[in-house]
JSON list of C-alpha atoms and ligand atoms in Angstrom, two decimals:
[
{"chain": "A", "resi": 1, "resn": "MET", "atom": "CA", "xyz": [30.38, 14.48, 20.20]},
{"chain": "A", "resi": 2, "resn": "THR", "atom": "CA", "xyz": [30.76, 10.75, 19.75]},
{"chain": "A", "resi": 3, "resn": "THR", "atom": "CA", "xyz": [28.22, 8.79, 17.73]},
{"chain": "A", "resi": 4, "resn": "LEU", "atom": "CA", "xyz": [26.75, 7.44, 20.95]},
{"chain": "A", "resi": 5, "resn": "GLN", "atom": "CA", "xyz": [26.40, 10.93, 22.40]},
{"chain": "A", "resi": 6, "resn": "GLN", "atom": "CA", "xyz": [24.77, 12.11, 19.17]},
{"chain": "A", "resi": 7, "resn": "ALA", "atom": "CA", "xyz": [22.29, 9.23, 19.31]},
{"chain": "A", "resi": 8, "resn": "GLU", "atom": "CA", "xyz": [21.51, 10.01, 22.95]},
{"chain": "A", "resi": 9, "resn": "ALA", "atom": "CA", "xyz": [21.02, 13.71, 22.16]},
{"chain": "A", "resi": 10, "resn": "ALA", "atom": "CA", "xyz": [18.66, 12.81, 19.30]},
{"chain": "A", "resi": 11, "resn": "ASP", "atom": "CA", "xyz": [16.70, 10.49, 21.59]},
{"chain": "A", "resi": 12, "resn": "HIS", "atom": "CA", "xyz": [16.46, 13.22, 24.18]},
{"chain": "A", "resi": 13, "resn": "ALA", "atom": "CA", "xyz": [15.25, 15.79, 21.62]},
{"chain": "A", "resi": 14, "resn": "LEU", "atom": "CA", "xyz": [12.61, 13.32, 20.42]},
{"chain": "A", "resi": 15, "resn": "ILE", "atom": "CA", "xyz": [11.34, 12.69, 23.94]},
{"chain": "A", "resi": 16, "resn": "GLU", "atom": "CA", "xyz": [11.13, 16.45, 24.57]},
{"chain": "A", "resi": 17, "resn": "GLU", "atom": "CA", "xyz": [9.29, 17.03, 21.30]},
{"chain": "A", "resi": 18, "resn": "LEU", "atom": "CA", "xyz": [6.82, 14.23, 22.08]},
{"chain": "A", "resi": 19, "resn": "ASP", "atom": "CA", "xyz": [6.27, 15.76, 25.51]},
{"chain": "A", "resi": 20, "resn": "ARG", "atom": "CA", "xyz": [5.05, 18.95, 23.87]},
{"chain": "A", "resi": 21, "resn": "LEU", "atom": "CA", "xyz": [2.64, 17.20, 21.51]},
{"chain": "A", "resi": 22, "resn": "VAL", "atom": "CA", "xyz": [-0.71, 15.48, 21.68]},
{"chain": "A", "resi": 23, "resn": "ILE", "atom": "CA", "xyz": [-0.88, 12.67, 19.13]},
{"chain": "A", "resi": 24, "resn": "VAL", "atom": "CA", "xyz": [-4.30, 11.13, 18.54]},
{"chain": "A", "resi": 25, "resn": "LYS", "atom": "CA", "xyz": [-4.81, 7.96, 16.53]},
{"chain": "A", "resi": 26, "resn": "SER", "atom": "CA", "xyz": [-7.48, 7.92, 13.82]},
{"chain": "A", "resi": 27, "resn": "THR", "atom": "CA", "xyz": [-10.50, 5.78, 14.63]},
{"chain": "A", "resi": 28, "resn": "ILE", "atom": "CA", "xyz": [-9.69, 3.33, 11.84]},
{"chain": "A", "resi": 29, "resn": "TYR", "atom": "CA", "xyz": [-6.29, 2.50, 13.42]},
{"chain": "A", "resi": 30, "resn": "THR", "atom": "CA", "xyz": [-7.90, 1.12, 16.55]},
{"chain": "A", "resi": 31, "resn": "SER", "atom": "CA", "xyz": [-11.42, 0.15, 15.50]},
{"chain": "A", "resi": 32, "resn": "GLY", "atom": "CA", "xyz": [-11.91, -3.47, 16.55]},
{"chain": "A", "resi": 33, "resn": "GLU", "atom": "CA", "xyz": [-9.30, -3.31, 19.30]},
{"chain": "A", "resi": 34, "resn": "ARG", "atom": "CA", "xyz": [-11.69, -0.86, 20.83]},
{"chain": "A", "resi": 35, "resn": "ASP", "atom": "CA", "xyz": [-15.33, -0.13, 20.14]},
{"chain": "A", "resi": 36, "resn": "PRO", "atom": "CA", "xyz": [-15.22, 2.93, 17.86]},
{"chain": "A", "resi": 37, "resn": "ARG", "atom": "CA", "xyz": [-18.40, 4.31, 19.47]},
{"chain": "A", "resi": 38, "resn": "GLU", "atom": "CA", "xyz": [-16.64, 4.76, 22.79]},
{"chain": "A", "resi": 39, "resn": "PRO", "atom": "CA", "xyz": [-15.06, 8.17, 23.42]},
{"chain": "A", "resi": 40, "resn": "LEU", "atom": "CA", "xyz": [-11.25, 8.13, 23.23]},
{"chain": "A", "resi": 41, "resn": "PRO", "atom": "CA", "xyz": [-9.46, 8.07, 26.56]},
{"chain": "A", "resi": 42, "resn": "ARG", "atom": "CA", "xyz": [-8.71, 11.71, 27.35]},
{"chain": "A", "resi": 43, "resn": "GLN", "atom": "CA", "xyz": [-5.05, 12.67, 26.92]},
{"chain": "A", "resi": 44, "resn": "GLN", "atom": "CA", "xyz": [-3.33, 15.23, 29.12]},
{"chain": "A", "resi": 45, "resn": "ASP", "atom": "CA", "xyz": [-3.16, 18.20, 26.76]},
{"chain": "A", "resi": 46, "resn": "LYS", "atom": "CA", "xyz": [-2.50, 21.11, 29.10]},
{"chain": "A", "resi": 47, "resn": "GLY", "atom": "CA", "xyz": [0.22, 23.33, 27.62]},
{"chain": "A", "resi": 48, "resn": "LYS", "atom": "CA", "xyz": [0.59, 20.99, 24.65]},
{"chain": "A", "resi": 49, "resn": "LEU", "atom": "CA", "xyz": [-0.14, 21.34, 20.96]},
{"chain": "A", "resi": 50, "resn": "TYR", "atom": "CA", "xyz": [-1.99, 18.87, 18.80]},
{"chain": "A", "resi": 51, "resn": "LEU", "atom": "CA", "xyz": [0.20, 17.40, 16.08]},
{"chain": "A", "resi": 52, "resn": "MET", "atom": "CA", "xyz": [-0.48, 19.06, 12.73]},
{"chain": "A", "resi": 53, "resn": "GLY", "atom": "CA", "xyz": [2.36, 17.78, 10.58]},
{"chain": "A", "resi": 54, "resn": "HIS", "atom": "CA", "xyz": [5.31, 15.42, 10.65]},
{"chain": "A", "resi": 55, "resn": "ASP", "atom": "CA", "xyz": [5.20, 12.73, 13.35]},
{"chain": "A", "resi": 56, "resn": "PRO", "atom": "CA", "xyz": [8.60, 12.98, 15.10]},
{"chain": "A", "resi": 57, "resn": "ARG", "atom": "CA", "xyz": [8.63, 9.22, 15.68]},
{"chain": "A", "resi": 58, "resn": "LEU", "atom": "CA", "xyz": [8.83, 8.55, 11.93]},
{"chain": "A", "resi": 59, "resn": "PRO", "atom": "CA", "xyz": [11.66, 9.17, 9.48]},
{"chain": "A", "resi": 60, "resn": "ARG", "atom": "CA", "xyz": [11.09, 12.48, 7.75]},
{"chain": "A", "resi": 61, "resn": "MET", "atom": "CA", "xyz": [9.97, 12.35, 4.12]},
{"chain": "A", "resi": 62, "resn": "PRO", "atom": "CA", "xyz": [11.51, 14.65, 1.50]},
{"chain": "A", "resi": 63, "resn": "GLU", "atom": "CA", "xyz": [9.51, 17.79, 0.71]},
{"chain": "A", "resi": 64, "resn": "LYS", "atom": "CA", "xyz": [8.61, 16.43, -2.71]},
{"chain": "A", "resi": 65, "resn": "PRO", "atom": "CA", "xyz": [8.35, 12.72, -2.09]},
{"chain": "A", "resi": 66, "resn": "ALA", "atom": "CA", "xyz": [8.47, 10.28, -4.97]},
{"chain": "A", "resi": 67, "resn": "LEU", "atom": "CA", "xyz": [7.18, 6.71, -5.12]},
{"chain": "A", "resi": 68, "resn": "PHE", "atom": "CA", "xyz": [10.46, 5.13, -3.95]},
{"chain": "A", "resi": 69, "resn": "ASP", "atom": "CA", "xyz": [10.60, 7.50, -0.94]},
{"chain": "A", "resi": 70, "resn": "PHE", "atom": "CA", "xyz": [7.33, 5.96, 0.20]},
{"chain": "A", "resi": 71, "resn": "PHE", "atom": "CA", "xyz": [8.79, 2.47, -0.35]},
{"chain": "A", "resi": 72, "resn": "ARG", "atom": "CA", "xyz": [11.85, 3.37, 1.73]},
{"chain": "A", "resi": 73, "resn": "LEU", "atom": "CA", "xyz": [10.32, 5.51, 4.46]},
{"chain": "A", "resi": 74, "resn": "ARG", "atom": "CA", "xyz": [6.67, 4.51, 4.88]},
{"chain": "A", "resi": 75, "resn": "PHE", "atom": "CA", "xyz": [5.99, 1.04, 3.49]},
{"chain": "A", "resi": 76, "resn": "GLY", "atom": "CA", "xyz": [6.65, -2.24, 5.26]},
{"chain": "A", "resi": 77, "resn": "PRO", "atom": "CA", "xyz": [8.94, -4.90, 3.77]},
{"chain": "A", "resi": 78, "resn": "ALA", "atom": "CA", "xyz": [8.45, -4.91, 0.00]},
{"chain": "A", "resi": 79, "resn": "ALA", "atom": "CA", "xyz": [10.16, -8.20, -0.89]},
{"chain": "A", "resi": 80, "resn": "HIS", "atom": "CA", "xyz": [6.85, -9.73, -1.99]},
{"chain": "A", "resi": 81, "resn": "MET", "atom": "CA", "xyz": [6.11, -6.93, -4.49]},
{"chain": "A", "resi": 82, "resn": "LEU", "atom": "CA", "xyz": [9.71, -6.74, -5.71]},
{"chain": "A", "resi": 83, "resn": "GLN", "atom": "CA", "xyz": [9.90, -10.49, -6.29]},
{"chain": "A", "resi": 84, "resn": "SER", "atom": "CA", "xyz": [6.52, -10.49, -8.05]},
{"chain": "A", "resi": 85, "resn": "ALA", "atom": "CA", "xyz": [7.71, -7.69, -10.33]},
{"chain": "A", "resi": 86, "resn": "ARG", "atom": "CA", "xyz": [10.92, -9.57, -11.10]},
{"chain": "A", "resi": 87, "resn": "LEU", "atom": "CA", "xyz": [8.95, -12.73, -11.89]},
{"chain": "A", "resi": 88, "resn": "ALA", "atom": "CA", "xyz": [6.65, -10.76, -14.20]},
{"chain": "A", "resi": 89, "resn": "LYS", "atom": "CA", "xyz": [9.69, -9.34, -15.98]},
{"chain": "A", "resi": 90, "resn": "LYS", "atom": "CA", "xyz": [11.21, -12.80, -16.31]},
{"chain": "A", "resi": 91, "resn": "ASN", "atom": "CA", "xyz": [7.92, -14.08, -17.74]},
{"chain": "A", "resi": 92, "resn": "GLY", "atom": "CA", "xyz": [8.12, -11.39, -20.38]},
{"chain": "A", "resi": 93, "resn": "VAL", "atom": "CA", "xyz": [4.86, -9.59, -19.63]},
{"chain": "A", "resi": 94, "resn": "ASP", "atom": "CA", "xyz": [4.29, -6.03, -20.78]},
{"chain": "A", "resi": 95, "resn": "GLU", "atom": "CA", "xyz": [6.21, -3.58, -18.59]},
{"chain": "A", "resi": 96, "resn": "LYS", "atom": "CA", "xyz": [2.95, -1.91, -17.56]},
{"chain": "A", "resi": 97, "resn": "ILE", "atom": "CA", "xyz": [2.10, -5.16, -15.79]},
{"chain": "A", "resi": 98, "resn": "VAL", "atom": "CA", "xyz": [5.58, -5.34, -14.27]},
{"chain": "A", "resi": 99, "resn": "LEU", "atom": "CA", "xyz": [4.83, -1.93, -12.75]},
{"chain": "A", "resi": 100, "resn": "ALA", "atom": "CA", "xyz": [1.43, -3.18, -11.56]},
{"chain": "A", "resi": 101, "resn": "CYS", "atom": "CA", "xyz": [3.16, -6.11, -9.82]},
{"chain": "A", "resi": 102, "resn": "LEU", "atom": "CA", "xyz": [5.67, -3.76, -8.21]},
{"chain": "A", "resi": 103, "resn": "ILE", "atom": "CA", "xyz": [2.96, -1.63, -6.59]},
{"chain": "A", "resi": 104, "resn": "HIS", "atom": "CA", "xyz": [-0.03, -3.99, -6.32]},
{"chain": "A", "resi": 105, "resn": "ASP", "atom": "CA", "xyz": [0.10, -4.41, -2.53]},
{"chain": "A", "resi": 106, "resn": "ILE", "atom": "CA", "xyz": [1.17, -0.91, -1.43]},
{"chain": "A", "resi": 107, "resn": "ALA", "atom": "CA", "xyz": [-2.09, -0.59, 0.50]},
{"chain": "A", "resi": 108, "resn": "THR", "atom": "CA", "xyz": [-1.33, -3.63, 2.67]},
{"chain": "A", "resi": 109, "resn": "SER", "atom": "CA", "xyz": [2.24, -2.55, 3.26]},
{"chain": "A", "resi": 110, "resn": "GLY", "atom": "CA", "xyz": [1.57, 1.13, 3.87]},
{"chain": "A", "resi": 111, "resn": "PHE", "atom": "CA", "xyz": [-2.07, 2.11, 4.13]},
{"chain": "A", "resi": 112, "resn": "ILE", "atom": "CA", "xyz": [-5.15, -0.03, 4.73]},
{"chain": "A", "resi": 113, "resn": "ARG", "atom": "CA", "xyz": [-5.29, -3.82, 4.41]},
{"chain": "A", "resi": 114, "resn": "SER", "atom": "CA", "xyz": [-9.02, -4.44, 4.04]},
{"chain": "A", "resi": 115, "resn": "ASP", "atom": "CA", "xyz": [-10.02, -4.04, 0.36]},
{"chain": "A", "resi": 116, "resn": "HIS", "atom": "CA", "xyz": [-6.33, -3.42, -0.37]},
{"chain": "A", "resi": 117, "resn": "GLY", "atom": "CA", "xyz": [-6.60, -3.76, -4.14]},
{"chain": "A", "resi": 118, "resn": "TYR", "atom": "CA", "xyz": [-9.17, -0.98, -4.33]},
{"chain": "A", "resi": 119, "resn": "TRP", "atom": "CA", "xyz": [-7.17, 1.34, -2.09]},
{"chain": "A", "resi": 120, "resn": "ALA", "atom": "CA", "xyz": [-3.95, 0.73, -4.02]},
{"chain": "A", "resi": 121, "resn": "ALA", "atom": "CA", "xyz": [-5.67, 1.31, -7.35]},
{"chain": "A", "resi": 122, "resn": "GLN", "atom": "CA", "xyz": [-7.12, 4.57, -6.10]},
{"chain": "A", "resi": 123, "resn": "LEU", "atom": "CA", "xyz": [-3.75, 5.72, -4.77]},
{"chain": "A", "resi": 124, "resn": "VAL", "atom": "CA", "xyz": [-1.99, 5.24, -8.11]},
{"chain": "A", "resi": 125, "resn": "GLU", "atom": "CA", "xyz": [-4.81, 5.94, -10.56]},
{"chain": "A", "resi": 126, "resn": "PRO", "atom": "CA", "xyz": [-3.84, 9.56, -11.34]},
{"chain": "A", "resi": 127, "resn": "TYR", "atom": "CA", "xyz": [-0.29, 8.50, -12.22]},
{"chain": "A", "resi": 128, "resn": "VAL", "atom": "CA", "xyz": [-0.57, 5.31, -14.24]},
{"chain": "A", "resi": 129, "resn": "ASP", "atom": "CA", "xyz": [-2.20, 3.94, -17.36]},
{"chain": "A", "resi": 130, "resn": "PRO", "atom": "CA", "xyz": [-5.86, 3.05, -16.60]},
{"chain": "A", "resi": 131, "resn": "GLU", "atom": "CA", "xyz": [-5.04, -0.58, -17.43]},
{"chain": "A", "resi": 132, "resn": "VAL", "atom": "CA", "xyz": [-2.50, -0.67, -14.58]},
{"chain": "A", "resi": 133, "resn": "ALA", "atom": "CA", "xyz": [-5.05, 0.68, -12.10]},
{"chain": "A", "resi": 134, "resn": "PHE", "atom": "CA", "xyz": [-7.59, -1.86, -13.40]},
{"chain": "A", "resi": 135, "resn": "ALA", "atom": "CA", "xyz": [-5.16, -4.76, -12.90]},
{"chain": "A", "resi": 136, "resn": "ILE", "atom": "CA", "xyz": [-4.37, -3.65, -9.35]},
{"chain": "A", "resi": 137, "resn": "ARG", "atom": "CA", "xyz": [-8.03, -3.09, -8.46]},
{"chain": "A", "resi": 138, "resn": "TYR", "atom": "CA", "xyz": [-9.20, -6.47, -9.74]},
{"chain": "A", "resi": 139, "resn": "HIS", "atom": "CA", "xyz": [-6.32, -8.60, -8.47]},
{"chain": "A", "resi": 140, "resn": "GLN", "atom": "CA", "xyz": [-8.21, -8.17, -5.20]},
{"chain": "A", "resi": 141, "resn": "VAL", "atom": "CA", "xyz": [-11.05, -10.39, -6.42]},
{"chain": "A", "resi": 142, "resn": "LEU", "atom": "CA", "xyz": [-9.39, -12.49, -9.12]},
{"chain": "A", "resi": 143, "resn": "ARG", "atom": "CA", "xyz": [-7.14, -14.10, -6.51]},
{"chain": "A", "resi": 144, "resn": "PHE", "atom": "CA", "xyz": [-10.20, -16.02, -5.31]},
{"chain": "A", "resi": 145, "resn": "TYR", "atom": "CA", "xyz": [-11.09, -17.49, -8.72]},
{"chain": "A", "resi": 146, "resn": "PRO", "atom": "CA", "xyz": [-9.03, -20.01, -10.68]},
{"chain": "A", "resi": 147, "resn": "ASP", "atom": "CA", "xyz": [-8.28, -19.68, -14.38]},
{"chain": "A", "resi": 148, "resn": "GLU", "atom": "CA", "xyz": [-6.96, -22.93, -15.83]},
{"chain": "A", "resi": 149, "resn": "SER", "atom": "CA", "xyz": [-6.13, -21.26, -19.16]},
{"chain": "A", "resi": 150, "resn": "VAL", "atom": "CA", "xyz": [-3.15, -19.54, -17.54]},
{"chain": "A", "resi": 151, "resn": "GLY", "atom": "CA", "xyz": [-2.47, -22.18, -14.88]},
{"chain": "A", "resi": 152, "resn": "TYR", "atom": "CA", "xyz": [-3.86, -20.11, -12.02]},
{"chain": "A", "resi": 153, "resn": "ARG", "atom": "CA", "xyz": [-5.26, -22.28, -9.21]},
{"chain": "A", "resi": 154, "resn": "TYR", "atom": "CA", "xyz": [-7.04, -21.22, -6.06]},
{"chain": "A", "resi": 155, "resn": "PRO", "atom": "CA", "xyz": [-4.14, -20.52, -3.66]},
{"chain": "A", "resi": 156, "resn": "ASP", "atom": "CA", "xyz": [-3.39, -23.30, -1.17]},
{"chain": "A", "resi": 157, "resn": "SER", "atom": "CA", "xyz": [-2.39, -20.54, 1.22]},
{"chain": "A", "resi": 158, "resn": "TYR", "atom": "CA", "xyz": [-5.99, -19.21, 1.17]},
{"chain": "A", "resi": 159, "resn": "VAL", "atom": "CA", "xyz": [-7.26, -22.59, 2.38]},
{"chain": "A", "resi": 160, "resn": "ARG", "atom": "CA", "xyz": [-4.78, -22.36, 5.23]},
{"chain": "A", "resi": 161, "resn": "LEU", "atom": "CA", "xyz": [-5.49, -18.69, 5.94]},
{"chain": "A", "resi": 162, "resn": "PHE", "atom": "CA", "xyz": [-9.26, -18.53, 5.54]},
{"chain": "A", "resi": 163, "resn": "GLY", "atom": "CA", "xyz": [-10.36, -22.16, 5.93]},
{"chain": "A", "resi": 164, "resn": "ALA", "atom": "CA", "xyz": [-11.63, -24.65, 3.37]},
{"chain": "A", "resi": 165, "resn": "ASP", "atom": "CA", "xyz": [-15.22, -23.33, 3.63]},
{"chain": "A", "resi": 166, "resn": "PHE", "atom": "CA", "xyz": [-14.43, -19.72, 2.92]},
{"chain": "A", "resi": 167, "resn": "LYS", "atom": "CA", "xyz": [-16.70, -18.27, 0.23]},
{"chain": "A", "resi": 168, "resn": "PRO", "atom": "CA", "xyz": [-16.22, -14.77, -1.17]},
{"chain": "A", "resi": 169, "resn": "GLU", "atom": "CA", "xyz": [-19.16, -12.42, -0.54]},
{"chain": "A", "resi": 170, "resn": "PRO", "atom": "CA", "xyz": [-21.62, -11.64, -3.36]},
{"chain": "A", "resi": 171, "resn": "TYR", "atom": "CA", "xyz": [-20.01, -8.26, -4.09]},
{"chain": "A", "resi": 172, "resn": "VAL", "atom": "CA", "xyz": [-16.70, -10.06, -4.70]},
{"chain": "A", "resi": 173, "resn": "GLU", "atom": "CA", "xyz": [-18.42, -12.50, -7.07]},
{"chain": "A", "resi": 174, "resn": "ARG", "atom": "CA", "xyz": [-20.04, -9.56, -8.91]},
{"chain": "A", "resi": 175, "resn": "ALA", "atom": "CA", "xyz": [-16.71, -7.77, -9.27]},
{"chain": "A", "resi": 176, "resn": "TYR", "atom": "CA", "xyz": [-15.16, -11.02, -10.57]},
{"chain": "A", "resi": 177, "resn": "GLN", "atom": "CA", "xyz": [-17.91, -11.45, -13.17]},
{"chain": "A", "resi": 178, "resn": "TYR", "atom": "CA", "xyz": [-17.42, -7.86, -14.28]},
{"chain": "A", "resi": 179, "resn": "ALA", "atom": "CA", "xyz": [-13.63, -8.25, -14.56]},
{"chain": "A", "resi": 180, "resn": "ARG", "atom": "CA", "xyz": [-13.98, -11.59, -16.35]},
{"chain": "A", "resi": 181, "resn": "LYS", "atom": "CA", "xyz": [-15.77, -9.91, -19.25]},
{"chain": "A", "resi": 182, "resn": "HIS", "atom": "CA", "xyz": [-13.59, -6.81, -19.35]},
{"chain": "A", "resi": 183, "resn": "ARG", "atom": "CA", "xyz": [-11.11, -6.22, -22.17]},
{"chain": "A", "resi": 184, "resn": "TRP", "atom": "CA", "xyz": [-8.33, -5.82, -19.60]},
{"chain": "A", "resi": 185, "resn": "TYR", "atom": "CA", "xyz": [-9.18, -9.05, -17.80]},
{"chain": "A", "resi": 186, "resn": "MET", "atom": "CA", "xyz": [-5.93, -10.71, -18.84]},
{"chain": "A", "resi": 187, "resn": "SER", "atom": "CA", "xyz": [-3.85, -7.81, -17.45]},
{"chain": "A", "resi": 188, "resn": "ALA", "atom": "CA", "xyz": [-5.40, -8.25, -14.03]},
{"chain": "A", "resi": 189, "resn": "ARG", "atom": "CA", "xyz": [-5.14, -12.02, -14.37]},
{"chain": "A", "resi": 190, "resn": "LEU", "atom": "CA", "xyz": [-1.42, -11.80, -15.23]},
{"chain": "A", "resi": 191, "resn": "LEU", "atom": "CA", "xyz": [-0.93, -9.82, -12.05]},
{"chain": "A", "resi": 192, "resn": "THR", "atom": "CA", "xyz": [-2.42, -12.70, -10.05]},
{"chain": "A", "resi": 193, "resn": "VAL", "atom": "CA", "xyz": [-0.27, -15.20, -11.95]},
{"chain": "A", "resi": 194, "resn": "ASN", "atom": "CA", "xyz": [2.89, -13.32, -10.98]},
{"chain": "A", "resi": 195, "resn": "ASP", "atom": "CA", "xyz": [1.66, -12.47, -7.49]},
{"chain": "A", "resi": 196, "resn": "LEU", "atom": "CA", "xyz": [3.85, -14.91, -5.56]},
{"chain": "A", "resi": 197, "resn": "TYR", "atom": "CA", "xyz": [2.15, -16.80, -2.77]},
{"chain": "A", "resi": 198, "resn": "SER", "atom": "CA", "xyz": [5.38, -17.36, -0.99]},
{"chain": "A", "resi": 199, "resn": "PHE", "atom": "CA", "xyz": [8.51, -15.43, -1.58]},
{"chain": "A", "resi": 200, "resn": "ASP", "atom": "CA", "xyz": [12.07, -16.64, -1.25]},
{"chain": "A", "resi": 201, "resn": "PRO", "atom": "CA", "xyz": [13.82, -15.00, 1.69]},
{"chain": "A", "resi": 202, "resn": "ASN", "atom": "CA", "xyz": [17.18, -15.65, 0.02]},
{"chain": "A", "resi": 203, "resn": "ILE", "atom": "CA", "xyz": [16.45, -13.63, -3.09]},
{"chain": "A", "resi": 204, "resn": "HIS", "atom": "CA", "xyz": [17.16, -9.98, -2.68]},
{"chain": "A", "resi": 205, "resn": "VAL", "atom": "CA", "xyz": [15.68, -7.56, -5.23]},
{"chain": "A", "resi": 206, "resn": "GLU", "atom": "CA", "xyz": [16.53, -3.87, -5.14]},
{"chain": "A", "resi": 207, "resn": "LEU", "atom": "CA", "xyz": [14.04, -1.15, -6.02]},
{"chain": "A", "resi": 208, "resn": "GLU", "atom": "CA", "xyz": [16.62, 0.28, -8.44]},
{"chain": "A", "resi": 209, "resn": "GLU", "atom": "CA", "xyz": [16.04, -2.69, -10.71]},
{"chain": "A", "resi": 210, "resn": "PHE", "atom": "CA", "xyz": [12.74, -0.97, -11.60]},
{"chain": "A", "resi": 211, "resn": "THR", "atom": "CA", "xyz": [13.84, 2.67, -11.82]},
{"chain": "A", "resi": 212, "resn": "ASP", "atom": "CA", "xyz": [13.44, 2.78, -15.60]},
{"chain": "A", "resi": 213, "resn": "ILE", "atom": "CA", "xyz": [10.10, 0.96, -15.66]},
{"chain": "A", "resi": 214, "resn": "VAL", "atom": "CA", "xyz": [8.74, 3.32, -13.00]},
{"chain": "A", "resi": 215, "resn": "GLY", "atom": "CA", "xyz": [10.21, 6.28, -14.92]},
{"chain": "A", "resi": 216, "resn": "ARG", "atom": "CA", "xyz": [8.36, 5.27, -18.07]},
{"chain": "A", "resi": 217, "resn": "ASN", "atom": "CA", "xyz": [5.08, 4.16, -16.49]},
{"chain": "A", "resi": 218, "resn": "PHE", "atom": "CA", "xyz": [4.47, 6.13, -13.31]},
{"chain": "A", "resi": 219, "resn": "ARG", "atom": "CA", "xyz": [4.03, 9.90, -13.78]},
{"chain": "A", "resi": 220, "resn": "GLN", "atom": "CA", "xyz": [5.67, 11.29, -10.67]},
{"chain": "A", "resi": 221, "resn": "PRO", "atom": "CA", "xyz": [4.23, 14.75, -9.98]},
{"chain": "A", "resi": 222, "resn": "ALA", "atom": "CA", "xyz": [6.85, 17.52, -9.84]},
{"chain": "A", "resi": 223, "resn": "GLU", "atom": "CA", "xyz": [5.33, 18.79, -6.56]},
{"chain": "A", "resi": 224, "resn": "GLY", "atom": "CA", "xyz": [5.75, 15.37, -4.95]},
{"chain": "A", "resi": 225, "resn": "LEU", "atom": "CA", "xyz": [3.12, 12.72, -4.17]},
{"chain": "A", "resi": 226, "resn": "GLY", "atom": "CA", "xyz": [0.63, 14.32, -1.83]},
{"chain": "A", "resi": 227, "resn": "PHE", "atom": "CA", "xyz": [1.20, 17.90, -2.93]},
{"chain": "A", "resi": 228, "resn": "ASP", "atom": "CA", "xyz": [-0.02, 17.88, -6.52]},
{"chain": "A", "resi": 229, "resn": "ASP", "atom": "CA", "xyz": [-3.78, 18.31, -5.89]},
{"chain": "A", "resi": 230, "resn": "SER", "atom": "CA", "xyz": [-4.58, 15.04, -7.67]},
{"chain": "A", "resi": 231, "resn": "PRO", "atom": "CA", "xyz": [-7.70, 13.08, -6.64]},
{"chain": "A", "resi": 232, "resn": "SER", "atom": "CA", "xyz": [-5.53, 10.83, -4.43]},
{"chain": "A", "resi": 233, "resn": "ALA", "atom": "CA", "xyz": [-3.08, 13.45, -3.10]},
{"chain": "A", "resi": 234, "resn": "HIS", "atom": "CA", "xyz": [-4.79, 13.43, 0.30]},
{"chain": "A", "resi": 235, "resn": "MET", "atom": "CA", "xyz": [-4.23, 9.67, 0.60]},
{"chain": "A", "resi": 236, "resn": "TRP", "atom": "CA", "xyz": [-0.48, 10.02, 0.00]},
{"chain": "A", "resi": 237, "resn": "ARG", "atom": "CA", "xyz": [-0.40, 12.87, 2.53]},
{"chain": "A", "resi": 238, "resn": "THR", "atom": "CA", "xyz": [-2.10, 10.65, 5.09]},
{"chain": "A", "resi": 239, "resn": "ILE", "atom": "CA", "xyz": [0.59, 8.00, 4.57]},
{"chain": "A", "resi": 240, "resn": "ASN", "atom": "CA", "xyz": [3.25, 10.72, 4.92]},
{"chain": "A", "resi": 241, "resn": "TRP", "atom": "CA", "xyz": [1.62, 12.29, 8.03]},
{"chain": "A", "resi": 242, "resn": "PRO", "atom": "CA", "xyz": [-0.56, 9.49, 9.46]},
{"chain": "A", "resi": 243, "resn": "THR", "atom": "CA", "xyz": [-1.23, 11.15, 12.82]},
{"chain": "A", "resi": 244, "resn": "ARG", "atom": "CA", "xyz": [-2.12, 14.73, 11.91]},
{"chain": "A", "resi": 245, "resn": "TYR", "atom": "CA", "xyz": [-4.98, 15.87, 14.12]},
{"chain": "A", "resi": 246, "resn": "LEU", "atom": "CA", "xyz": [-6.91, 17.29, 11.15]},
{"chain": "B", "resi": 301, "resn": "FE2", "atom": "FE1", "xyz": [-2.78, -8.35, -3.08]},
{"chain": "B", "resi": 302, "resn": "FE2", "atom": "FE1", "xyz": [0.42, -9.73, -3.62]}
]
């Protein structure tokens, strides 16, 4: 078979597999586009099975996926995180914080955008130093508050994105006040300092640049992320298999 024939055969197999399956989107994927209280439009499911594993439209993950497999096969473009991590390294911050920069926005690029710092912290908490999870969790709120002592100003991009009148809600203010007094405040603050507002499309950073830092600071479970029964294993499984029926 030629390469073209192989590609056509693969396409054909995918279409046939999809024909046999019912794939239902989780409410959260469409809430807003549609009113979540409305019943889902009924799909033709006669003679079909509901998807209970790998979604054939996605690249297949290894059986024991590691962090970089998620970067390569499930996360969106990671240039922002990679460039932030490189900047942190260049600025000579502790390598724990370099790791925090490398993974701080994994929720926006691969899971859930709203409250992304909290989701990302929860995802990685079982595998990293508590200080790393703290920095990731609180970068979410610290981004809204300047700290002159380290040259961090309120981002111009936030004025553009959210308007000049945008005010964080009281729960954000409370979380900021809590973080401000915490002994790990500066770790979270350094994450915001190295969290690039705009990244340079001409700089290319490879994940491999951080293999050693991840090796030393992220405890990859032998069973693979999602299969180690940790408190966040189910979240990694959902990223791996986002359309499982149950
Ligand atoms: Fe972020
Ligand atoms: Fe970021």
